[in-house]
Short mmCIF file of C-alpha atoms in Angstrom, two decimals:
data_model
loop_
_atom_site.label_atom_id
_atom_site.label_comp_id
_atom_site.label_asym_id
_atom_site.label_seq_id
_atom_site.Cartn_x
_atom_site.Cartn_y
_atom_site.Cartn_z
CA MET T 1 31.50 -61.24 -107.68
CA ASN T 2 33.86 -64.12 -107.00
CA THR T 3 32.66 -66.71 -104.60
CA ALA T 4 34.98 -69.48 -105.76
CA PRO T 5 38.13 -69.87 -103.65
CA ILE T 6 41.78 -69.47 -104.37
CA ILE T 7 43.01 -73.05 -104.34
CA ILE T 8 46.63 -73.91 -103.65
CA VAL T 9 47.71 -77.34 -104.86
CA GLY T 10 50.72 -78.46 -102.87
CA ALA T 11 51.12 -77.83 -99.14
CA GLY T 12 54.91 -77.72 -99.00
CA HIS T 13 57.04 -74.72 -98.14
CA ALA T 14 55.99 -72.51 -101.07
CA GLY T 15 52.31 -73.46 -100.86
CA GLY T 16 52.12 -72.97 -97.11
CA ARG T 17 53.94 -69.66 -97.26
CA ALA T 18 51.66 -68.45 -100.07
CA ALA T 19 48.54 -69.32 -98.07
CA LEU T 20 49.74 -67.39 -95.01
CA ALA T 21 50.94 -64.49 -97.16
CA LEU T 22 47.56 -64.21 -98.91
CA ARG T 23 45.96 -63.53 -95.54
CA GLU T 24 48.75 -61.14 -94.55
CA GLN T 25 48.10 -59.30 -97.81
CA GLY T 26 44.46 -58.89 -96.87
CA TYR T 27 42.82 -61.52 -99.02
CA ALA T 28 39.55 -62.28 -97.21
CA GLY T 29 37.93 -64.74 -99.63
CA GLN T 30 37.84 -68.52 -99.45
CA LEU T 31 41.26 -70.16 -99.39
CA LEU T 32 41.92 -73.85 -99.74
CA LEU T 33 45.32 -75.54 -99.31
CA ILE T 34 45.52 -79.07 -100.66
CA GLY T 35 48.45 -81.39 -100.00
CA ASP T 36 49.11 -85.09 -100.48
CA GLU T 37 51.08 -85.44 -97.24
CA PRO T 38 49.37 -85.77 -93.85
CA HIS T 39 51.51 -82.97 -92.37
CA LEU T 40 51.26 -79.23 -91.97
CA PRO T 41 53.39 -77.36 -94.51
CA TYR T 42 57.04 -77.61 -93.51
CA GLU T 43 60.54 -76.46 -94.38
CA ARG T 44 62.89 -79.13 -95.69
CA PRO T 45 66.43 -78.07 -94.71
CA ALA T 46 66.38 -79.89 -91.36
CA LEU T 47 65.36 -83.21 -92.92
CA SER T 48 68.92 -84.11 -93.88
CA LYS T 49 70.51 -82.60 -90.78
CA GLN T 50 68.79 -81.73 -87.48
CA LEU T 51 66.12 -84.44 -87.81
CA LEU T 52 68.79 -87.09 -88.44
CA LEU T 53 70.85 -85.75 -85.52
CA ASP T 54 67.86 -85.51 -83.16
CA SER T 55 68.77 -81.90 -82.53
CA GLN T 56 65.36 -80.55 -83.52
CA PRO T 57 61.87 -82.02 -83.26
CA ALA T 58 59.98 -82.57 -86.51
CA ASP T 59 57.27 -80.07 -85.66
CA ALA T 60 59.86 -77.30 -85.46
CA CYS T 61 59.96 -77.49 -89.27
CA HIS T 62 56.30 -76.58 -89.61
CA ILE T 63 55.24 -73.38 -91.33
CA GLY T 64 52.40 -72.10 -89.20
CA SER T 65 50.37 -74.16 -86.74
CA ALA T 66 47.05 -75.96 -87.13
CA GLU T 67 45.46 -73.28 -84.92
CA GLN T 68 46.91 -70.55 -87.08
CA TYR T 69 45.44 -71.99 -90.29
CA GLN T 70 42.13 -72.38 -88.53
CA THR T 71 42.14 -68.85 -87.15
CA LEU T 72 43.03 -67.48 -90.58
CA ALA T 73 40.25 -69.53 -92.21
CA ILE T 74 42.70 -71.36 -94.44
CA GLU T 75 40.99 -74.66 -95.14
CA ARG T 76 43.48 -77.52 -95.30
CA LEU T 77 42.84 -80.71 -97.20
CA SER T 78 45.72 -83.00 -96.27
CA ALA T 79 46.52 -86.48 -97.59
CA THR T 80 44.58 -85.42 -100.67
CA ARG T 81 45.72 -85.68 -104.28
CA VAL T 82 44.55 -83.55 -107.15
CA SER T 83 44.12 -85.70 -110.24
CA ALA T 84 43.13 -83.15 -112.88
CA ILE T 85 42.72 -79.48 -113.68
CA ALA T 86 40.11 -78.21 -116.13
CA PRO T 87 41.27 -74.65 -116.89
CA ALA T 88 38.31 -73.86 -119.19
CA LYS T 89 35.84 -74.74 -116.43
CA ARG T 90 38.14 -73.42 -113.68
CA GLN T 91 37.81 -76.53 -111.64
CA ILE T 92 39.98 -79.28 -110.24
CA THR T 93 39.24 -82.94 -109.65
CA LEU T 94 40.43 -84.71 -106.50
CA HIS T 95 41.61 -88.32 -106.39
CA ASP T 96 38.25 -89.39 -104.98
CA GLY T 97 36.43 -87.86 -107.95
CA ARG T 98 35.14 -84.75 -106.21
CA THR T 99 35.36 -81.56 -108.26
CA LEU T 100 36.05 -78.13 -106.79
CA PRO T 101 35.70 -74.78 -108.55
CA TYR T 102 38.41 -72.15 -108.23
CA HIS T 103 38.67 -68.47 -108.90
CA GLN T 104 42.46 -68.69 -109.10
CA LEU T 105 44.72 -71.69 -108.82
CA LEU T 106 48.26 -71.84 -107.47
CA LEU T 107 50.38 -74.86 -108.35
CA ALA T 108 53.01 -75.49 -105.67
CA THR T 109 53.41 -79.13 -106.55
CA GLY T 110 57.12 -79.38 -105.74
CA GLY T 111 59.13 -82.35 -106.79
CA ARG T 112 59.75 -85.97 -105.94
CA ALA T 113 63.07 -87.61 -105.25
CA ARG T 114 64.44 -89.45 -108.26
CA GLN T 115 64.91 -93.16 -107.76
CA ALA T 116 67.94 -94.85 -109.27
CA SER T 117 66.92 -96.91 -112.29
CA LEU T 118 69.00 -99.86 -111.20
CA PRO T 119 68.24 -103.47 -110.35
CA GLY T 120 67.36 -103.79 -106.67
CA ALA T 121 66.18 -100.20 -106.25
CA ASP T 122 62.98 -101.55 -104.70
CA LEU T 123 64.80 -103.48 -101.94
CA ALA T 124 64.00 -102.54 -98.37
CA GLY T 125 66.67 -100.23 -97.02
CA VAL T 126 67.13 -98.35 -100.27
CA GLN T 127 65.86 -94.98 -99.06
CA LEU T 128 65.00 -91.68 -100.64
CA LEU T 129 64.90 -88.42 -98.70
CA ARG T 130 62.37 -85.80 -99.61
CA THR T 131 59.66 -85.75 -96.95
CA LEU T 132 59.24 -85.71 -93.17
CA ASP T 133 58.16 -89.36 -93.39
CA ASP T 134 61.31 -90.20 -95.38
CA ALA T 135 63.44 -88.59 -92.66
CA ALA T 136 61.54 -90.45 -89.92
CA ALA T 137 62.12 -93.74 -91.77
CA LEU T 138 65.81 -93.04 -92.27
CA ARG T 139 66.62 -91.83 -88.76
CA PRO T 140 66.50 -95.23 -86.95
CA ARG T 141 68.78 -96.73 -89.61
CA LEU T 142 71.58 -94.33 -88.73
CA GLN T 143 72.81 -96.03 -85.57
CA ALA T 144 76.49 -96.10 -84.64
CA GLY T 145 78.31 -98.86 -86.50
CA GLN T 146 75.70 -99.16 -89.26
CA ARG T 147 77.05 -99.12 -92.79
CA LEU T 148 75.52 -96.50 -95.08
CA VAL T 149 76.13 -96.07 -98.80
CA VAL T 150 75.04 -92.74 -100.24
CA VAL T 151 74.40 -92.64 -103.96
CA GLY T 152 75.05 -89.15 -105.28
CA GLY T 153 77.52 -86.53 -104.09
CA GLY T 154 75.12 -83.59 -104.24
CA PHE T 155 73.78 -81.59 -101.31
CA ILE T 156 71.25 -84.11 -100.01
CA GLY T 157 73.72 -86.98 -100.25
CA LEU T 158 76.53 -85.04 -98.61
CA GLU T 159 74.37 -83.67 -95.81
CA VAL T 160 73.05 -87.17 -95.06
CA ALA T 161 76.60 -88.51 -95.17
CA ALA T 162 77.75 -85.88 -92.67
CA SER T 163 74.78 -86.52 -90.35
CA ALA T 164 75.26 -90.29 -90.50
CA ARG T 165 78.98 -89.94 -89.83
CA GLN T 166 78.21 -87.74 -86.82
CA GLN T 167 75.94 -90.55 -85.58
CA GLY T 168 78.87 -92.94 -85.83
CA CYS T 169 77.92 -94.76 -89.04
CA GLN T 170 80.42 -96.04 -91.55
CA VAL T 171 79.65 -93.93 -94.60
CA THR T 172 80.58 -94.28 -98.26
CA VAL T 173 79.55 -91.68 -100.85
CA LEU T 174 79.42 -92.78 -104.49
CA GLU T 175 79.46 -90.00 -107.08
CA ALA T 176 79.40 -90.59 -110.82
CA GLY T 177 81.01 -87.25 -111.70
CA ASP T 178 84.58 -86.17 -111.12
CA ARG T 179 83.78 -83.80 -108.26
CA LEU T 180 81.15 -83.18 -105.57
CA ALA T 181 78.04 -81.01 -106.10
CA ALA T 182 79.36 -80.13 -109.54
CA ARG T 183 76.08 -78.77 -110.86
CA ALA T 184 75.86 -76.02 -108.26
CA LEU T 185 79.37 -75.34 -106.98
CA PRO T 186 82.69 -74.08 -108.31
CA PRO T 187 85.55 -76.62 -108.31
CA LEU T 188 87.41 -74.90 -105.45
CA ILE T 189 84.44 -75.38 -103.13
CA SER T 190 83.89 -78.97 -104.31
CA ALA T 191 87.49 -79.62 -103.31
CA LYS T 192 86.89 -78.19 -99.83
CA LEU T 193 83.86 -80.43 -99.40
CA LEU T 194 85.81 -83.48 -100.49
CA ALA T 195 88.66 -82.72 -98.11
CA LEU T 196 86.27 -82.16 -95.18
CA HIS T 197 84.34 -85.38 -95.74
CA ARG T 198 87.51 -87.43 -96.11
CA ALA T 199 89.05 -85.82 -93.03
CA ARG T 200 85.95 -86.79 -91.03
CA GLY T 201 86.14 -90.39 -92.14
CA VAL T 202 83.65 -90.51 -94.99
CA GLU T 203 84.85 -92.66 -97.87
CA VAL T 204 84.15 -90.69 -101.05
CA ARG T 205 84.48 -92.33 -104.45
CA LEU T 206 84.34 -90.10 -107.51
CA GLY T 207 83.79 -91.33 -111.07
CA CYS T 208 81.99 -94.29 -109.58
CA GLN T 209 79.44 -96.28 -111.61
CA ILE T 210 76.89 -98.49 -109.88
CA ALA T 211 75.55 -101.69 -111.42
CA ALA T 212 72.91 -102.81 -108.92
CA PHE T 213 71.69 -102.99 -105.34
CA ARG T 214 71.97 -106.53 -103.98
CA GLY T 215 70.16 -108.25 -101.17
CA ASP T 216 67.51 -110.75 -100.24
CA GLY T 217 64.45 -108.65 -99.50
CA SER T 218 66.49 -105.87 -97.98
CA VAL T 219 69.66 -104.34 -99.32
CA SER T 220 72.96 -105.85 -98.17
CA ALA T 221 75.42 -104.56 -100.77
CA VAL T 222 75.92 -102.14 -103.61
CA GLU T 223 77.50 -103.68 -106.70
CA LEU T 224 79.75 -101.36 -108.67
CA ALA T 225 80.18 -101.48 -112.45
CA ASP T 226 83.58 -103.18 -112.04
CA GLY T 227 81.98 -105.93 -109.97
CA GLU T 228 83.15 -104.75 -106.56
CA LEU T 229 80.62 -105.30 -103.79
CA LEU T 230 80.23 -102.72 -101.02
CA ALA T 231 78.49 -104.32 -98.05
CA CYS T 232 75.94 -102.05 -96.40
CA ASP T 233 72.86 -101.91 -94.19
CA THR T 234 71.24 -98.89 -95.80
CA VAL T 235 71.45 -97.02 -99.08
CA VAL T 236 70.32 -93.42 -99.50
CA VAL T 237 69.75 -92.40 -103.09
CA GLY T 238 70.27 -88.64 -103.47
CA ILE T 239 70.32 -88.00 -107.18
CA GLY T 240 68.04 -85.03 -107.43
CA ILE T 241 64.36 -84.40 -107.82
CA GLN T 242 61.87 -84.63 -110.62
CA PRO T 243 59.55 -81.59 -110.67
CA ASN T 244 55.88 -82.52 -110.40
CA THR T 245 54.67 -81.00 -113.65
CA GLU T 246 52.37 -83.77 -114.92
CA LEU T 247 49.19 -82.17 -113.62
CA ALA T 248 50.03 -78.89 -115.36
CA ALA T 249 51.07 -80.60 -118.59
CA ALA T 250 47.89 -82.68 -118.71
CA ALA T 251 45.88 -79.49 -118.29
CA GLY T 252 47.60 -78.04 -121.35
CA LEU T 253 49.75 -75.48 -119.51
CA ALA T 254 53.14 -74.59 -120.95
CA VAL T 255 55.76 -76.80 -119.32
CA GLY T 256 59.52 -76.80 -119.90
CA ASN T 257 61.90 -77.98 -117.23
CA GLY T 258 59.13 -76.88 -114.88
CA ILE T 259 55.72 -75.26 -115.09
CA ARG T 260 56.40 -72.18 -117.20
CA VAL T 261 55.53 -68.88 -115.57
CA ASP T 262 56.19 -65.23 -116.36
CA SER T 263 57.94 -62.75 -114.11
CA ARG T 264 54.76 -62.42 -111.99
CA LEU T 265 54.72 -66.23 -111.60
CA GLN T 266 51.61 -66.54 -113.77
CA SER T 267 51.40 -69.62 -115.97
CA SER T 268 50.23 -69.76 -119.58
CA ASP T 269 46.68 -69.69 -118.18
CA ALA T 270 45.76 -66.32 -116.68
CA HIS T 271 43.99 -67.89 -113.69
CA ILE T 272 46.79 -70.31 -112.81
CA TYR T 273 50.11 -69.47 -111.12
CA ALA T 274 53.02 -71.68 -110.09
CA VAL T 275 55.82 -71.40 -107.51
CA GLY T 276 58.65 -73.29 -105.89
CA ASP T 277 60.59 -76.33 -107.04
CA ALA T 278 58.05 -77.11 -109.78
CA CYS T 279 58.10 -73.80 -111.61
CA GLU T 280 60.35 -72.47 -114.31
CA PHE T 281 60.56 -68.69 -114.20
CA PRO T 282 62.57 -66.05 -116.05
CA CYS T 283 65.91 -65.23 -114.43
CA PRO T 284 65.66 -61.56 -113.36
CA VAL T 285 69.14 -60.91 -114.77
CA SER T 286 69.33 -62.87 -118.02
CA GLY T 287 65.66 -63.52 -118.73
CA GLN T 288 66.54 -67.17 -119.35
CA PRO T 289 64.10 -69.71 -117.90
CA GLN T 290 65.39 -71.26 -114.68
CA ARG T 291 64.09 -73.62 -112.05
CA LEU T 292 65.47 -73.45 -108.49
CA GLU T 293 65.17 -75.98 -105.70
CA THR T 294 66.04 -73.84 -102.73
CA TRP T 295 64.60 -72.75 -99.42
CA ARG T 296 64.75 -69.10 -100.38
CA ASN T 297 63.06 -69.66 -103.72
CA ALA T 298 60.15 -71.43 -102.02
CA GLU T 299 59.92 -68.76 -99.33
CA GLU T 300 60.19 -65.72 -101.58
CA GLN T 301 58.08 -67.02 -104.45
CA GLY T 302 55.41 -68.09 -101.97
CA ARG T 303 55.27 -64.55 -100.67
CA HIS T 304 55.53 -62.92 -104.07
CA VAL T 305 52.79 -64.95 -105.69
CA ALA T 306 50.35 -63.94 -102.96
CA ARG T 307 50.72 -60.39 -104.19
CA SER T 308 50.52 -61.44 -107.85
CA LEU T 309 47.31 -63.37 -107.18
CA LEU T 310 45.86 -60.20 -105.70
CA GLY T 311 46.80 -58.17 -108.76
CA ALA T 312 50.30 -56.79 -108.13
CA ASP T 313 52.31 -56.21 -111.30
CA ASP T 314 55.88 -56.32 -110.10
CA ALA T 315 58.33 -58.95 -111.26
CA TYR T 316 59.82 -61.59 -109.00
CA ALA T 317 63.41 -60.42 -108.69
CA ALA T 318 64.95 -62.21 -105.69
CA LEU T 319 68.56 -63.23 -106.15
CA PRO T 320 69.24 -66.95 -106.06
CA TRP T 321 70.73 -67.89 -102.69
CA PHE T 322 71.26 -71.14 -100.86
CA TRP T 323 73.31 -72.71 -98.13
CA SER T 324 74.43 -76.16 -97.12
CA ASP T 325 75.65 -77.25 -93.67
CA GLN T 326 77.94 -80.23 -93.42
CA PHE T 327 79.62 -81.26 -90.19
CA ASP T 328 80.66 -77.98 -88.54
CA HIS T 329 81.09 -76.15 -91.84
CA SER T 330 78.75 -74.29 -94.10
CA LEU T 331 78.72 -72.92 -97.59
CA GLN T 332 76.53 -70.23 -99.08
CA LEU T 333 76.09 -69.11 -102.64
CA ALA T 334 74.38 -65.95 -103.89
CA GLY T 335 73.69 -64.78 -107.42
CA GLN T 336 74.97 -66.37 -110.60
CA LEU T 337 78.40 -67.80 -111.27
CA GLN T 338 78.08 -69.07 -114.84
CA ALA T 339 78.32 -65.95 -116.97
CA ALA T 340 81.17 -64.35 -115.04
CA ALA T 341 84.25 -63.04 -116.84
CA ASN T 342 86.53 -63.13 -113.82
CA CYS T 343 86.72 -64.93 -110.49
CA VAL T 344 88.44 -63.28 -107.52
CA THR T 345 89.48 -65.46 -104.58
CA ARG T 346 89.74 -64.29 -100.98
CA ALA T 347 91.35 -66.72 -98.56
CA LEU T 348 89.98 -66.55 -95.01
CA PRO T 349 91.41 -67.77 -91.70
CA ASP T 350 90.81 -71.42 -90.76
CA ASP T 351 90.73 -72.60 -94.36
CA GLY T 352 87.71 -70.47 -95.24
CA LEU T 353 87.23 -69.15 -98.74
CA LEU T 354 85.23 -66.50 -100.54
CA LEU T 355 84.88 -66.48 -104.32
CA PHE T 356 83.62 -63.40 -106.14
CA TYR T 357 82.38 -63.62 -109.72
CA LEU T 358 82.60 -60.41 -111.74
CA ASP T 359 81.35 -59.58 -115.22
CA ALA T 360 83.47 -57.82 -117.86
CA ALA T 361 82.52 -54.44 -116.35
CA GLU T 362 83.73 -55.63 -112.90
CA ARG T 363 80.23 -55.76 -111.49
CA LEU T 364 79.63 -58.55 -109.00
CA GLN T 365 77.37 -61.29 -110.39
CA GLY T 366 77.73 -63.99 -107.78
CA ALA T 367 79.62 -65.06 -104.69
CA CYS T 368 80.29 -68.32 -102.94
CA GLY T 369 81.68 -68.80 -99.45
CA TRP T 370 82.97 -71.69 -97.40
CA GLY T 371 84.01 -71.78 -93.78
CA ALA T 372 83.53 -73.05 -90.25
CA ASP T 373 80.05 -72.69 -88.74
CA ASN T 374 78.31 -69.64 -90.18
CA SER T 375 81.53 -67.65 -90.52
CA ILE T 376 80.91 -66.65 -94.13
CA ALA T 377 77.22 -65.77 -93.76
CA ARG T 378 77.79 -62.10 -93.19
CA ASP T 379 80.13 -61.71 -96.16
CA ILE T 380 77.75 -63.51 -98.50
CA LYS T 381 74.91 -61.26 -97.32
CA LEU T 382 77.08 -58.24 -98.06
CA ALA T 383 78.02 -59.76 -101.42
CA GLU T 384 74.33 -60.05 -102.19
CA MET T 385 73.91 -56.36 -101.50
CA LEU T 386 76.97 -55.60 -103.62
CA ILE T 387 75.46 -57.63 -106.48
CA ARG T 388 72.26 -55.61 -106.23
CA SER T 389 74.22 -52.36 -106.23
CA GLY T 390 75.36 -53.13 -109.80
CA LYS T 391 78.45 -50.97 -109.33
CA PRO T 392 81.96 -51.86 -110.53
CA LEU T 393 84.16 -53.15 -107.72
CA PRO T 394 87.96 -53.21 -107.41
CA ALA T 395 89.17 -56.80 -107.68
CA ALA T 396 92.11 -56.05 -105.38
CA ALA T 397 89.79 -55.04 -102.54
CA LEU T 398 87.64 -58.13 -103.01
CA ALA T 399 90.73 -60.32 -102.79
CA ASP T 400 92.08 -58.64 -99.65
CA PRO T 401 90.87 -60.21 -96.37
CA ALA T 402 91.65 -56.94 -94.59
CA SER T 403 89.22 -54.98 -96.74
CA SER T 404 85.70 -54.96 -95.30
CA LEU T 405 82.87 -55.69 -97.68
CA LYS T 406 80.66 -53.40 -95.62
CA SER T 407 83.00 -50.46 -96.29
CA LEU T 408 83.00 -51.43 -99.93
CA LEU T 409 79.21 -51.43 -99.91
CA LYS T 410 79.01 -48.07 -98.17
CA GLY T 411 81.58 -46.69 -100.59
CA VAL T 412 79.41 -47.96 -103.39
CA ALA T 413 76.30 -46.49 -101.82
CA SER T 414 77.85 -43.07 -101.45
CA VAL T 415 79.15 -42.88 -105.06
CA MET G 1 65.40 -60.19 -59.89
CA SER G 2 68.23 -59.58 -62.24
CA GLN G 3 71.89 -58.85 -61.88
CA TRP G 4 74.39 -56.90 -63.94
CA ILE G 5 76.91 -59.08 -65.73
CA ASN G 6 80.21 -57.70 -66.96
CA ALA G 7 80.05 -58.87 -70.59
CA CYS G 8 82.84 -57.32 -72.63
CA ASP G 9 84.97 -54.31 -73.30
CA VAL G 10 83.38 -51.41 -75.14
CA ASP G 11 86.13 -51.73 -77.74
CA ASP G 12 85.44 -55.42 -78.32
CA ILE G 13 82.59 -54.44 -80.63
CA GLU G 14 82.97 -52.20 -83.64
CA GLN G 15 80.31 -49.70 -84.56
CA GLU G 16 77.36 -51.31 -86.35
CA ASP G 17 78.44 -54.77 -85.30
CA VAL G 18 77.53 -57.59 -82.95
CA LEU G 19 79.34 -59.85 -80.50
CA ARG G 20 78.33 -63.23 -79.14
CA PHE G 21 78.40 -63.47 -75.34
CA ASP G 22 77.94 -66.78 -73.52
CA HIS G 23 77.06 -66.83 -69.84
CA ALA G 24 75.81 -69.54 -67.49
CA GLY G 25 75.00 -71.94 -70.28
CA ARG G 26 73.09 -69.39 -72.35
CA THR G 27 74.05 -67.29 -75.31
CA TYR G 28 73.42 -63.60 -75.94
CA ALA G 29 74.17 -61.07 -78.65
CA ILE G 30 75.49 -57.60 -77.82
CA TYR G 31 75.22 -54.84 -80.40
CA ARG G 32 76.95 -51.53 -80.91
CA ALA G 33 74.69 -49.34 -83.04
CA PRO G 34 75.95 -46.78 -85.58
CA ASP G 35 75.14 -44.06 -83.01
CA ASP G 36 77.37 -45.84 -80.45
CA GLN G 37 74.47 -47.03 -78.30
CA PHE G 38 74.75 -50.59 -76.98
CA TYR G 39 71.97 -53.20 -76.92
CA ALA G 40 71.63 -56.85 -75.96
CA THR G 41 69.28 -59.62 -77.09
CA ALA G 42 68.97 -63.38 -76.87
CA GLY G 43 71.79 -64.91 -78.90
CA THR G 44 69.93 -67.24 -81.22
CA CYS G 45 67.28 -66.65 -83.85
CA THR G 46 63.71 -67.45 -82.82
CA HIS G 47 63.19 -69.34 -86.10
CA GLU G 48 65.97 -71.86 -85.69
CA LYS G 49 68.76 -72.08 -83.18
CA VAL G 50 71.31 -70.16 -85.20
CA HIS G 51 73.75 -67.71 -83.59
CA LEU G 52 72.74 -64.17 -84.50
CA ALA G 53 76.29 -62.93 -83.90
CA ASP G 54 77.23 -64.54 -87.23
CA GLY G 55 74.65 -62.34 -88.93
CA LEU G 56 74.93 -58.93 -90.48
CA VAL G 57 74.15 -55.70 -88.62
CA MET G 58 72.92 -52.83 -90.79
CA ASP G 59 71.73 -49.75 -88.93
CA HIS G 60 69.48 -51.12 -86.19
CA ILE G 61 68.71 -54.42 -87.88
CA ILE G 62 70.32 -57.80 -87.24
CA GLU G 63 69.76 -60.36 -89.97
CA CYS G 64 69.97 -64.05 -89.10
CA PRO G 65 72.84 -65.75 -90.97
CA LYS G 66 70.62 -68.52 -92.31
CA HIS G 67 67.08 -67.61 -93.24
CA ASN G 68 67.27 -63.84 -93.50
CA GLY G 69 65.01 -63.43 -90.49
CA ARG G 70 65.38 -59.78 -89.46
CA PHE G 71 65.01 -58.16 -86.08
CA ASP G 72 65.26 -54.63 -84.75
CA TYR G 73 67.80 -55.35 -82.02
CA ARG G 74 66.75 -52.29 -79.99
CA SER G 75 63.28 -53.67 -79.33
CA GLY G 76 63.78 -57.32 -80.36
CA LYS G 77 60.91 -56.92 -82.79
CA ALA G 78 60.71 -59.55 -85.55
CA LEU G 79 60.37 -57.81 -88.90
CA GLY G 80 58.37 -60.36 -90.88
CA ALA G 81 58.47 -63.94 -92.15
CA PRO G 82 60.17 -66.31 -91.65
CA VAL G 83 60.50 -64.93 -88.12
CA CYS G 84 57.37 -64.07 -86.21
CA VAL G 85 58.57 -64.39 -82.59
CA ASN G 86 60.34 -61.36 -81.12
CA LEU G 87 63.79 -61.59 -79.56
CA GLN G 88 64.15 -61.23 -75.82
CA THR G 89 66.05 -58.03 -75.04
CA TYR G 90 68.15 -57.16 -71.99
CA PRO G 91 69.08 -53.84 -70.36
CA VAL G 92 72.61 -52.63 -71.05
CA LYS G 93 74.81 -50.11 -69.26
CA LEU G 94 78.36 -48.89 -69.81
CA GLU G 95 80.65 -48.52 -66.81
CA GLY G 96 84.40 -48.20 -66.66
CA GLY G 97 84.79 -48.90 -70.37
CA ARG G 98 82.91 -52.17 -69.96
CA VAL G 99 79.54 -53.31 -71.29
CA TRP G 100 77.21 -54.73 -68.64
CA ILE G 101 73.97 -56.53 -69.33
CA ALA G 102 71.19 -57.25 -66.85
CA LEU G 103 70.26 -60.93 -66.79
CA ALA G 104 67.54 -62.58 -64.77
CA ASP G 105 68.82 -64.72 -61.92
CA ALA G 106 68.86 -68.36 -62.86
#
């Protein structure tokens, strides 16, 4: 008989979703959700957009309400850090020295924003953006006429740049690489992003090396490697996250680029599971370990692990998928682009674009879309279903804007 | 009280598709099901304010273009996380080749 609780360490998106899903799945035992932030679990996409544009209140990001957690008997320990795990004893130690026993442990420890290792990174006004509190601290700095320098031309940096520009700030984006969001996006979409930002008045510098942040107490300029000084009021550093794996590593769990888990999201210890930004799981297609930092990954893994914790055997098999909104445009990407043998391009009205990535047998592996508002959402959803179908697809039909992906899917389904 | 609003032409919506309809400062979504029945719901997802008409209709399901929230557009029923709040639905009638929806008086 198990009287010890399931403990979830990390009350972000994946942790919060897992807690709610455990109750939905019928788990009636003790359930404890521990997080180091003071907030309810929340979704992060709005932090770089709606919260900076005042178009959505912060509590609209919450996953569940305080009443809901209470009703469901999910005990929340907020503003609480876990300092150690003892897998052999099945217990954790909190920052205040208290120890708690667990029956099963879920690590949803997420990641932390990487700080630039540059002189002046500790100046006031050099901001990171990862949490609700970060967004609340950044928002008042984005007043019309303020000068913002964004370090890093990835999704966070570009979304902040777009929001700040919409608030009337003067915005400069500094990217070390030769194109925007290069790690995640194909060059054609990077080019669309660059053109949009420049057209909306964002100064984007590629291949740009930074030497230091300058200022007396608070930042007043960014010094580039060639000595040029860019005067500014605020800097946002958006150069990725560092997964929070230290707790797992110190406990002796297998850790690679994240906490290693199997296809059920179970770690190298049978009583410990991991999900979300912090976990490295086998790609359902290639079997290669991968770590994803997306909304869908947090959502779906949070739900899946609830079932795994309760004994389900099935493998986590969700396709990678993410979106980014910038100005009045959005992009979405589904599946994998890397291993593709062939890329088919479909041009859409109003400068939109769909890219389809096929393997050697002409099966769709991944798709990426770009367009105004959510205009490509439907096609990317259909592409996702076409990927899952695993059937060969005619490249000519994929390239033809007049050919409906839904017909293609139904054709596939009826074969 | 509600009144019938002349929303669109029957042929404006393909089978198994959705159309955005804006009226009096609010937005609605009108659906034509695979069996040629018409339905109407609130126009934005209950999870975030995203236009459902950009989403995909499959059978009697509309899927939000952002977070994959799914609703049965006949009843407005939310079909699981991340959406848990049902969509408001509105009565629909066809008359003279037009689609009419019944909206509450403002």
